[in-house]
Amino acid sequence: MVIELHDICKSYLQGKEQVPVLHHIDLDVAEGEYLAIMGPSGSGKSTLMNIIGLLDQQTSGSYFFDGRDMTQCSDNQLSDIRNQKIGFVFQNFNLLPRQSVLENVALPLLYAGVRKKDRLVRAREMLERVGLAERVQFRPTQLSGGQKQRVAIARAMVSHPRLLLADEPTGALDTRSGEQIMELFHQLHAEGVTIVMITHEPEIAGHAERVVTIRDGRLENGSFSETEQEGETS
Ligand SMILES: Nc1ncnc2c1ncn2[C@@H]1O[C@H](COP(=O)(O)OP(=O)(O)OP(=O)(O)O)[C@@H](O)[C@H]1O
Ligand SMILES: [Mg+2]
């Protein structure tokens, strides 16, 4: 399993009160799986995604990532795991506006200690893969939404993480650009990348192999059904 969440609860402190957001979440995601998480606004999807992506910590419960207990890791260890093993894609792209497309994509490799020449070569290769070879010197503001999201995917994947986390990756895009993003996700999935994607849209969720739903911080269909388990070898 890449992700094993057991009995995860999360609450936020509001003034003096603990406001619960996630309730007893159990969720396993197998290596190479493509999972969609659906649910209404405010149901806790991004909160769960942030915990999975090691950007935030649960209030209680256990999280094993890649077989390793995340509650036993220091902040430095968590950020190393995050940088090496997890790629992120967000609804609003989160690109640096003053940097070129190429520099944006090369940035994660700087944190990984790759030397400059290699960073730029690898970033260019990723941009070719997402169909943006002609745009490497552009700034993000000079791109369409769909192009920005393809830059964000190139950045997420440039260090070859095994897990791609996407929070509403098509939420700001028109249908056609959204379909291009889904095509890229299919390619990555076919190459063995594990994908966890949040979406409001049933058509987008339909691209995943498995769909789970969160309502009011509770997960429905979180663990494998028996028939699915028979087909899995772990
Ligand atoms: N940092 C925070 N402090 C306090 N409450 C928070 C914080 N982050 C989220 N919440 C609350 O947790 C609940 C779930 O928020 P979350 O962002 O996970 O929802 P979501 O399912 O991603 O919604 P959307 O579809 O609108 O993005 C909301 O009620 C929100 O107000
Ligand atoms: Mg959200």
mmCIF file of C-alpha atoms and ligand atoms in Angstrom:
data_model
loop_
_atom_site.group_PDB
_atom_site.id
_atom_site.type_symbol
_atom_site.label_atom_id
_atom_site.label_comp_id
_atom_site.label_asym_id
_atom_site.label_seq_id
_atom_site.Cartn_x
_atom_site.Cartn_y
_atom_site.Cartn_z
ATOM 1 C CA MET A 1 0.000 0.000 0.000
ATOM 2 C CA VAL A 2 1.163 3.523 -0.715
ATOM 3 C CA ILE A 3 -1.365 5.115 1.632
ATOM 4 C CA GLU A 4 -2.825 3.550 4.786
ATOM 5 C CA LEU A 5 -5.005 5.857 6.840
ATOM 6 C CA HIS A 6 -6.569 4.372 9.937
ATOM 7 C CA ASP A 7 -9.116 6.049 12.198
ATOM 8 C CA ILE A 8 -8.030 9.541 11.157
ATOM 9 C CA CYS A 9 -9.718 12.433 12.947
ATOM 10 C CA LYS A 10 -8.956 16.093 12.390
ATOM 11 C CA SER A 11 -10.258 19.098 14.243
ATOM 12 C CA TYR A 12 -9.338 22.751 14.034
ATOM 13 C CA LEU A 13 -9.085 25.070 16.993
ATOM 14 C CA GLN A 14 -11.530 27.959 16.578
ATOM 15 C CA GLY A 15 -11.083 30.314 19.506
ATOM 16 C CA LYS A 16 -11.233 27.919 22.435
ATOM 17 C CA GLU A 17 -13.309 25.319 20.672
ATOM 18 C CA GLN A 18 -12.129 22.262 18.756
ATOM 19 C CA VAL A 19 -14.205 22.035 15.584
ATOM 20 C CA PRO A 20 -14.154 18.505 14.155
ATOM 21 C CA VAL A 21 -13.706 18.277 10.375
ATOM 22 C CA LEU A 22 -12.742 14.631 9.702
ATOM 23 C CA HIS A 23 -14.280 11.704 11.571
ATOM 24 C CA HIS A 24 -12.657 8.246 11.798
ATOM 25 C CA ILE A 25 -11.422 8.030 8.230
ATOM 26 C CA ASP A 26 -10.097 4.655 7.033
ATOM 27 C CA LEU A 27 -8.604 4.662 3.568
ATOM 28 C CA ASP A 28 -6.082 2.459 1.779
ATOM 29 C CA VAL A 29 -4.631 3.310 -1.600
ATOM 30 C CA ALA A 30 -2.628 0.620 -3.379
ATOM 31 C CA GLU A 31 0.494 1.154 -5.450
ATOM 32 C CA GLY A 32 -0.477 2.258 -8.948
ATOM 33 C CA GLU A 33 -4.093 2.921 -8.082
ATOM 34 C CA TYR A 34 -6.099 5.869 -9.475
ATOM 35 C CA LEU A 35 -8.573 7.107 -6.861
ATOM 36 C CA ALA A 36 -11.058 9.982 -6.986
ATOM 37 C CA ILE A 37 -12.426 11.627 -3.843
ATOM 38 C CA MET A 38 -15.770 13.378 -4.249
ATOM 39 C CA GLY A 39 -17.947 15.308 -1.827
ATOM 40 C CA PRO A 40 -19.744 18.589 -1.279
ATOM 41 C CA SER A 41 -17.994 21.871 -0.527
ATOM 42 C CA GLY A 42 -16.781 21.978 3.061
ATOM 43 C CA SER A 43 -16.978 18.197 3.527
ATOM 44 C CA GLY A 44 -13.249 17.923 4.310
ATOM 45 C CA LYS A 45 -11.699 16.873 0.983
ATOM 46 C CA SER A 46 -8.812 19.347 1.003
ATOM 47 C CA THR A 47 -8.223 18.720 4.697
ATOM 48 C CA LEU A 48 -7.848 15.014 3.930
ATOM 49 C CA MET A 49 -5.644 15.737 0.921
ATOM 50 C CA ASN A 50 -3.366 17.930 3.027
ATOM 51 C CA ILE A 51 -2.942 15.119 5.537
ATOM 52 C CA ILE A 52 -2.210 12.585 2.778
ATOM 53 C CA GLY A 53 0.298 15.040 1.254
ATOM 54 C CA LEU A 54 2.047 15.623 4.598
ATOM 55 C CA LEU A 55 1.166 19.317 4.493
ATOM 56 C CA ASP A 56 -0.906 18.967 7.659
ATOM 57 C CA GLN A 57 -1.216 16.435 10.461
ATOM 58 C CA GLN A 58 -4.179 14.541 11.789
ATOM 59 C CA THR A 59 -5.404 15.176 15.326
ATOM 60 C CA SER A 60 -5.537 11.417 15.945
ATOM 61 C CA GLY A 61 -5.252 8.162 14.032
ATOM 62 C CA SER A 62 -2.424 6.554 12.131
ATOM 63 C CA TYR A 63 -0.950 7.255 8.723
ATOM 64 C CA PHE A 64 1.483 4.910 7.024
ATOM 65 C CA PHE A 65 2.949 6.176 3.781
ATOM 66 C CA ASP A 66 4.913 3.648 1.767
ATOM 67 C CA GLY A 67 4.886 1.352 4.782
ATOM 68 C CA ARG A 68 6.360 3.967 7.074
ATOM 69 C CA ASP A 69 4.655 5.434 10.144
ATOM 70 C CA MET A 70 4.330 9.170 9.491
ATOM 71 C CA THR A 71 3.633 9.940 13.152
ATOM 72 C CA GLN A 72 7.220 8.878 13.933
ATOM 73 C CA CYS A 73 8.842 11.257 11.416
ATOM 74 C CA SER A 74 10.439 14.609 12.180
ATOM 75 C CA ASP A 75 9.419 17.706 10.226
ATOM 76 C CA ASN A 76 12.600 17.399 8.150
ATOM 77 C CA GLN A 77 11.883 13.787 7.332
ATOM 78 C CA LEU A 78 8.318 14.684 6.374
ATOM 79 C CA SER A 79 9.446 17.419 4.008
ATOM 80 C CA ASP A 80 12.037 15.077 2.446
ATOM 81 C CA ILE A 81 9.346 12.453 1.827
ATOM 82 C CA ARG A 82 7.048 15.142 0.437
ATOM 83 C CA ASN A 83 9.697 16.469 -1.938
ATOM 84 C CA GLN A 84 10.871 13.077 -3.162
ATOM 85 C CA LYS A 85 7.717 11.020 -3.322
ATOM 86 C CA ILE A 86 4.703 13.300 -3.765
ATOM 87 C CA GLY A 87 3.712 15.631 -6.583
ATOM 88 C CA PHE A 88 0.974 18.230 -6.092
ATOM 89 C CA VAL A 89 -1.468 19.815 -8.516
ATOM 90 C CA PHE A 90 -3.963 22.455 -7.379
ATOM 91 C CA GLN A 91 -7.065 24.076 -8.842
ATOM 92 C CA ASN A 92 -5.356 27.449 -9.186
ATOM 93 C CA PHE A 93 -2.052 26.094 -10.484
ATOM 94 C CA ASN A 94 0.143 27.808 -7.814
ATOM 95 C CA LEU A 95 2.850 28.780 -10.308
ATOM 96 C CA LEU A 96 5.381 31.514 -9.575
ATOM 97 C CA PRO A 97 4.333 34.451 -11.797
ATOM 98 C CA ARG A 98 7.760 36.105 -12.149
ATOM 99 C CA GLN A 99 9.588 32.937 -13.150
ATOM 100 C CA SER A 100 9.536 31.406 -16.601
ATOM 101 C CA VAL A 101 7.645 28.204 -17.281
ATOM 102 C CA LEU A 102 10.981 26.378 -17.439
ATOM 103 C CA GLU A 103 12.138 27.780 -14.089
ATOM 104 C CA ASN A 104 8.820 26.862 -12.472
ATOM 105 C CA VAL A 105 9.154 23.254 -13.570
ATOM 106 C CA ALA A 106 12.848 23.064 -12.591
ATOM 107 C CA LEU A 107 12.244 24.374 -9.072
ATOM 108 C CA PRO A 108 11.540 21.054 -7.263
ATOM 109 C CA LEU A 109 14.878 19.765 -8.582
ATOM 110 C CA LEU A 110 16.669 22.669 -6.896
ATOM 111 C CA TYR A 111 15.335 21.447 -3.534
ATOM 112 C CA ALA A 112 16.395 17.931 -4.510
ATOM 113 C CA GLY A 113 19.978 19.131 -5.017
ATOM 114 C CA VAL A 114 20.150 18.530 -8.775
ATOM 115 C CA ARG A 115 22.703 20.768 -10.520
ATOM 116 C CA LYS A 116 21.454 23.574 -12.707
ATOM 117 C CA LYS A 117 22.275 22.159 -16.118
ATOM 118 C CA ASP A 118 20.503 18.885 -15.327
ATOM 119 C CA ARG A 119 17.560 20.732 -13.782
ATOM 120 C CA LEU A 120 16.939 22.647 -16.968
ATOM 121 C CA VAL A 121 17.350 19.588 -19.195
ATOM 122 C CA ARG A 122 14.896 17.562 -17.138
ATOM 123 C CA ALA A 123 12.405 20.438 -16.887
ATOM 124 C CA ARG A 124 12.505 20.870 -20.646
ATOM 125 C CA GLU A 125 11.881 17.144 -21.149
ATOM 126 C CA MET A 126 8.836 17.261 -18.880
ATOM 127 C CA LEU A 127 7.494 20.315 -20.710
ATOM 128 C CA GLU A 128 7.878 18.479 -24.007
ATOM 129 C CA ARG A 129 5.895 15.590 -22.553
ATOM 130 C CA VAL A 130 2.975 17.850 -21.653
ATOM 131 C CA GLY A 131 3.076 19.486 -25.088
ATOM 132 C CA LEU A 132 4.599 22.824 -24.071
ATOM 133 C CA ALA A 133 8.037 22.679 -25.687
ATOM 134 C CA GLU A 134 7.270 25.945 -27.497
ATOM 135 C CA ARG A 135 6.411 27.787 -24.287
ATOM 136 C CA VAL A 136 9.408 27.211 -22.025
ATOM 137 C CA GLN A 137 10.440 30.880 -21.891
ATOM 138 C CA PHE A 138 6.902 32.211 -21.377
ATOM 139 C CA ARG A 139 5.687 33.433 -18.020
ATOM 140 C CA PRO A 140 2.636 31.740 -16.483
ATOM 141 C CA THR A 141 0.558 34.899 -17.034
ATOM 142 C CA GLN A 142 1.080 34.465 -20.788
ATOM 143 C CA LEU A 143 -0.572 31.017 -20.817
ATOM 144 C CA SER A 144 -4.142 29.762 -20.926
ATOM 145 C CA GLY A 145 -5.582 27.965 -17.896
ATOM 146 C CA GLY A 146 -5.135 24.553 -19.483
ATOM 147 C CA GLN A 147 -1.525 25.350 -20.360
ATOM 148 C CA LYS A 148 -0.871 26.573 -16.804
ATOM 149 C CA GLN A 149 -2.209 23.324 -15.434
ATOM 150 C CA ARG A 150 0.022 21.338 -17.784
ATOM 151 C CA VAL A 151 2.997 23.339 -16.458
ATOM 152 C CA ALA A 152 1.867 22.491 -12.928
ATOM 153 C CA ILE A 153 1.710 18.790 -13.845
ATOM 154 C CA ALA A 154 5.194 18.961 -15.368
ATOM 155 C CA ARG A 155 6.430 20.565 -12.146
ATOM 156 C CA ALA A 156 4.656 17.940 -10.016
ATOM 157 C CA MET A 157 6.199 15.067 -11.992
ATOM 158 C CA VAL A 158 9.706 16.389 -12.744
ATOM 159 C CA SER A 159 11.248 14.581 -9.776
ATOM 160 C CA HIS A 160 9.348 11.374 -10.649
ATOM 161 C CA PRO A 161 7.286 11.062 -7.473
ATOM 162 C CA ARG A 162 5.338 7.831 -7.048
ATOM 163 C CA LEU A 163 2.209 9.635 -5.828
ATOM 164 C CA LEU A 164 0.360 12.469 -7.578
ATOM 165 C CA LEU A 165 -2.144 14.412 -5.458
ATOM 166 C CA ALA A 166 -4.527 16.667 -7.335
ATOM 167 C CA ASP A 167 -7.060 18.964 -5.632
ATOM 168 C CA GLU A 168 -9.720 19.950 -8.207
ATOM 169 C CA PRO A 169 -7.208 19.891 -11.091
ATOM 170 C CA THR A 170 -9.888 20.727 -13.665
ATOM 171 C CA GLY A 171 -11.942 23.035 -11.436
ATOM 172 C CA ALA A 172 -10.801 26.232 -13.164
ATOM 173 C CA LEU A 173 -10.747 24.825 -16.698
ATOM 174 C CA ASP A 174 -13.153 24.527 -19.604
ATOM 175 C CA THR A 175 -14.288 21.023 -20.561
ATOM 176 C CA ARG A 176 -11.783 20.564 -23.376
ATOM 177 C CA SER A 177 -8.764 21.646 -21.333
ATOM 178 C CA GLY A 178 -10.025 19.453 -18.505
ATOM 179 C CA GLU A 179 -10.091 16.458 -20.843
ATOM 180 C CA GLN A 180 -6.470 17.136 -21.847
ATOM 181 C CA ILE A 181 -5.498 17.097 -18.182
ATOM 182 C CA MET A 182 -7.348 13.788 -17.744
ATOM 183 C CA GLU A 183 -5.468 12.397 -20.744
ATOM 184 C CA LEU A 184 -2.168 13.271 -19.047
ATOM 185 C CA PHE A 185 -3.334 11.626 -15.829
ATOM 186 C CA HIS A 186 -4.178 8.462 -17.779
ATOM 187 C CA GLN A 187 -0.677 8.389 -19.239
ATOM 188 C CA LEU A 188 0.906 8.833 -15.812
ATOM 189 C CA HIS A 189 -1.333 6.144 -14.354
ATOM 190 C CA ALA A 190 -0.361 3.791 -17.190
ATOM 191 C CA GLU A 191 3.276 4.383 -16.239
ATOM 192 C CA GLY A 192 2.546 3.233 -12.690
ATOM 193 C CA VAL A 193 2.076 6.533 -10.860
ATOM 194 C CA THR A 194 -0.433 6.356 -7.995
ATOM 195 C CA ILE A 195 -3.018 9.144 -8.338
ATOM 196 C CA VAL A 196 -5.403 10.604 -5.777
ATOM 197 C CA MET A 197 -7.652 13.277 -7.255
ATOM 198 C CA ILE A 198 -10.302 15.442 -5.644
ATOM 199 C CA THR A 199 -13.170 16.577 -7.820
ATOM 200 C CA HIS A 200 -16.732 17.859 -7.653
ATOM 201 C CA GLU A 201 -17.494 16.650 -11.159
ATOM 202 C CA PRO A 202 -18.802 13.099 -11.715
ATOM 203 C CA GLU A 203 -17.461 13.045 -15.301
ATOM 204 C CA ILE A 204 -13.976 13.817 -14.016
ATOM 205 C CA ALA A 205 -14.258 11.274 -11.188
ATOM 206 C CA GLY A 206 -15.272 8.743 -13.846
ATOM 207 C CA HIS A 207 -11.709 8.758 -15.145
ATOM 208 C CA ALA A 208 -10.481 7.131 -11.922
ATOM 209 C CA GLU A 209 -10.521 3.405 -11.166
ATOM 210 C CA ARG A 210 -12.246 3.906 -7.830
ATOM 211 C CA VAL A 211 -14.352 6.694 -6.376
ATOM 212 C CA VAL A 212 -14.957 7.417 -2.690
ATOM 213 C CA THR A 213 -17.197 10.116 -1.270
ATOM 214 C CA ILE A 214 -16.804 12.311 1.811
ATOM 215 C CA ARG A 215 -19.862 13.755 3.490
ATOM 216 C CA ASP A 216 -19.550 15.868 6.628
ATOM 217 C CA GLY A 217 -16.065 14.559 7.234
ATOM 218 C CA ARG A 218 -17.038 10.892 6.939
ATOM 219 C CA LEU A 219 -15.831 8.626 4.180
ATOM 220 C CA GLU A 220 -18.098 6.297 2.259
ATOM 221 C CA ASN A 221 -16.643 3.228 0.449
ATOM 222 C CA GLY A 222 -13.190 3.884 1.890
ATOM 223 C CA SER A 223 -11.723 0.391 2.013
ATOM 224 C CA PHE A 224 -11.533 -2.186 -0.723
ATOM 225 C CA SER A 225 -14.598 -4.332 -1.299
ATOM 226 C CA GLU A 226 -14.061 -8.095 -1.028
ATOM 227 C CA THR A 227 -14.158 -8.636 -4.777
ATOM 228 C CA GLU A 228 -11.517 -5.966 -5.341
ATOM 229 C CA GLN A 229 -9.350 -7.486 -2.627
ATOM 230 C CA GLU A 230 -9.337 -10.873 -4.362
ATOM 231 C CA GLY A 231 -7.809 -9.297 -7.431
ATOM 232 C CA GLU A 232 -5.103 -7.495 -5.452
ATOM 233 C CA THR A 233 -1.826 -9.004 -4.473
ATOM 234 C CA SER A 234 0.024 -7.220 -1.738
HETATM 235 N N1 LIG B 1 -7.219 26.061 8.740
HETATM 236 C C1 LIG B 1 -8.494 25.883 9.101
HETATM 237 N N2 LIG B 1 -8.971 26.357 10.255
HETATM 238 C C2 LIG B 1 -10.244 26.167 10.645
HETATM 239 N N3 LIG B 1 -11.154 25.471 9.916
HETATM 240 C C3 LIG B 1 -10.748 24.979 8.737
HETATM 241 C C4 LIG B 1 -9.424 25.157 8.249
HETATM 242 N N4 LIG B 1 -9.323 24.532 7.061
HETATM 243 C C5 LIG B 1 -10.535 24.027 6.786
HETATM 244 N N5 LIG B 1 -11.399 24.282 7.809
HETATM 245 C C6 LIG B 1 -12.817 23.869 7.865
HETATM 246 O O1 LIG B 1 -12.880 22.474 7.595
HETATM 247 C C7 LIG B 1 -14.021 22.176 6.800
HETATM 248 C C8 LIG B 1 -13.571 21.402 5.575
HETATM 249 O O2 LIG B 1 -12.770 22.220 4.748
HETATM 250 P P1 LIG B 1 -12.078 21.677 3.420
HETATM 251 O O3 LIG B 1 -11.273 22.778 2.857
HETATM 252 O O4 LIG B 1 -11.382 20.408 3.725
HETATM 253 O O5 LIG B 1 -13.355 21.377 2.524
HETATM 254 P P2 LIG B 1 -13.456 20.882 0.993
HETATM 255 O O6 LIG B 1 -14.240 19.613 1.006
HETATM 256 O O7 LIG B 1 -12.097 20.845 0.406
HETATM 257 O O8 LIG B 1 -14.340 22.027 0.323
HETATM 258 P P3 LIG B 1 -14.263 22.669 -1.161
HETATM 259 O O9 LIG B 1 -14.930 21.676 -2.063
HETATM 260 O O10 LIG B 1 -15.060 23.920 -1.040
HETATM 261 O O11 LIG B 1 -12.834 22.911 -1.493
HETATM 262 C C9 LIG B 1 -14.704 23.496 6.482
HETATM 263 O O12 LIG B 1 -15.796 23.636 7.317
HETATM 264 C C10 LIG B 1 -13.646 24.523 6.798
HETATM 265 O O13 LIG B 1 -14.213 25.712 7.283
HETATM 266 MG MG MG B 2 -11.171 21.960 -1.116
#
